Coordinates of C-alpha atoms in Angstrom, one line a residue:
M239 CA 0.5 0.0 0.1
L240 CA 3.2 2.4 0.8
R241 CA 4.3 1.0 -2.1
P242 CA 1.7 2.6 -5.4
T243 CA 1.5 5.7 -3.0
L244 CA 5.4 6.8 -3.2
I245 CA 5.0 6.2 -7.1
G246 CA 2.3 8.7 -7.1
F247 CA 4.0 11.1 -5.4
A248 CA 6.8 11.1 -7.3
L249 CA 4.9 11.2 -10.7
V250 CA 3.8 14.6 -9.6
S251 CA 6.6 16.0 -7.6
L252 CA 8.5 15.1 -11.5
A253 CA 5.6 16.7 -13.6
G254 CA 6.7 19.9 -12.4
C255 CA 10.1 20.3 -12.4
G256 CA 9.9 21.7 -15.9
S257 CA 12.1 24.7 -17.0
S258 CA 10.0 28.2 -18.0
A259 CA 12.8 29.7 -19.3
T260 CA 13.7 30.3 -23.1
T261 CA 17.3 29.5 -24.5
P262 CA 18.0 32.6 -26.3
T263 CA 18.5 31.9 -29.6
P264 CA 22.1 31.2 -32.2
E265 CA 23.2 34.5 -33.5
A266 CA 23.1 34.0 -38.0
Q267 CA 27.2 33.2 -38.8
P268 CA 28.3 34.2 -42.3
A269 CA 27.5 31.5 -45.0
A270 CA 30.4 29.1 -46.7
P271 CA 31.5 30.2 -49.8
P272 CA 29.1 27.4 -52.0
V273 CA 31.2 24.0 -52.8
N274 CA 28.5 22.4 -54.4
Y275 CA 29.2 18.4 -53.5
G276 CA 28.4 16.3 -56.9
A277 CA 27.3 19.0 -59.3
S278 CA 27.9 18.5 -62.7
T279 CA 29.9 22.5 -62.8
P280 CA 32.8 22.7 -60.6
A281 CA 31.9 25.7 -57.8
K282 CA 34.6 29.2 -58.8
V283 CA 35.3 29.2 -54.9
K284 CA 37.2 26.4 -53.2
P285 CA 38.3 25.3 -50.2
F286 CA 41.3 24.5 -51.0
K287 CA 44.4 23.6 -53.3
A288 CA 43.7 20.7 -55.8
T289 CA 47.1 19.5 -57.8
P290 CA 46.4 16.6 -60.0
V291 CA 49.8 14.0 -59.5
A292 CA 48.5 11.0 -61.6
T293 CA 45.5 9.7 -63.3
F294 CA 44.5 6.5 -62.8
D295 CA 41.2 3.9 -65.0
T296 CA 40.0 2.6 -62.2
P297 CA 40.7 3.9 -58.8
W298 CA 39.5 1.8 -56.3
A299 CA 41.3 3.2 -52.0
L300 CA 44.4 4.7 -51.0
A301 CA 46.9 5.0 -48.5
F302 CA 49.8 7.7 -47.5
L303 CA 53.2 6.2 -46.5
P304 CA 55.4 8.1 -44.0
D305 CA 57.5 9.2 -46.2
R306 CA 54.0 11.8 -48.6
T307 CA 54.0 9.4 -50.9
M308 CA 50.7 7.0 -51.9
L309 CA 49.4 3.7 -52.8
V310 CA 46.8 2.8 -55.2
T311 CA 45.1 0.3 -55.7
E312 CA 43.1 0.1 -58.7
K313 CA 40.3 -2.3 -59.7
P314 CA 41.3 -4.9 -61.9
G315 CA 44.6 -5.4 -59.2
H316 CA 47.1 -3.0 -59.8
L317 CA 49.2 -1.4 -57.1
W318 CA 50.7 1.7 -58.0
L319 CA 53.3 3.9 -55.7
V320 CA 52.9 7.8 -56.2

């Protein structure tokens, strides 16, 4: 008999614990330049500099080595050291 009374009291007590304070709205941040991920035409402004170092038919994966070279594998099974 005591347990249902304690559970009821706990539920009623927790129901009144809501906060009436409002959270401040974040300030607007300036928009970043467009990147166009997957677009058919490249963006005029890019957040990085791209320098081609090699061309591959069907690149599959790459791994960077400590001496700043990289290993590139292709789908047919070729392994390239670039």
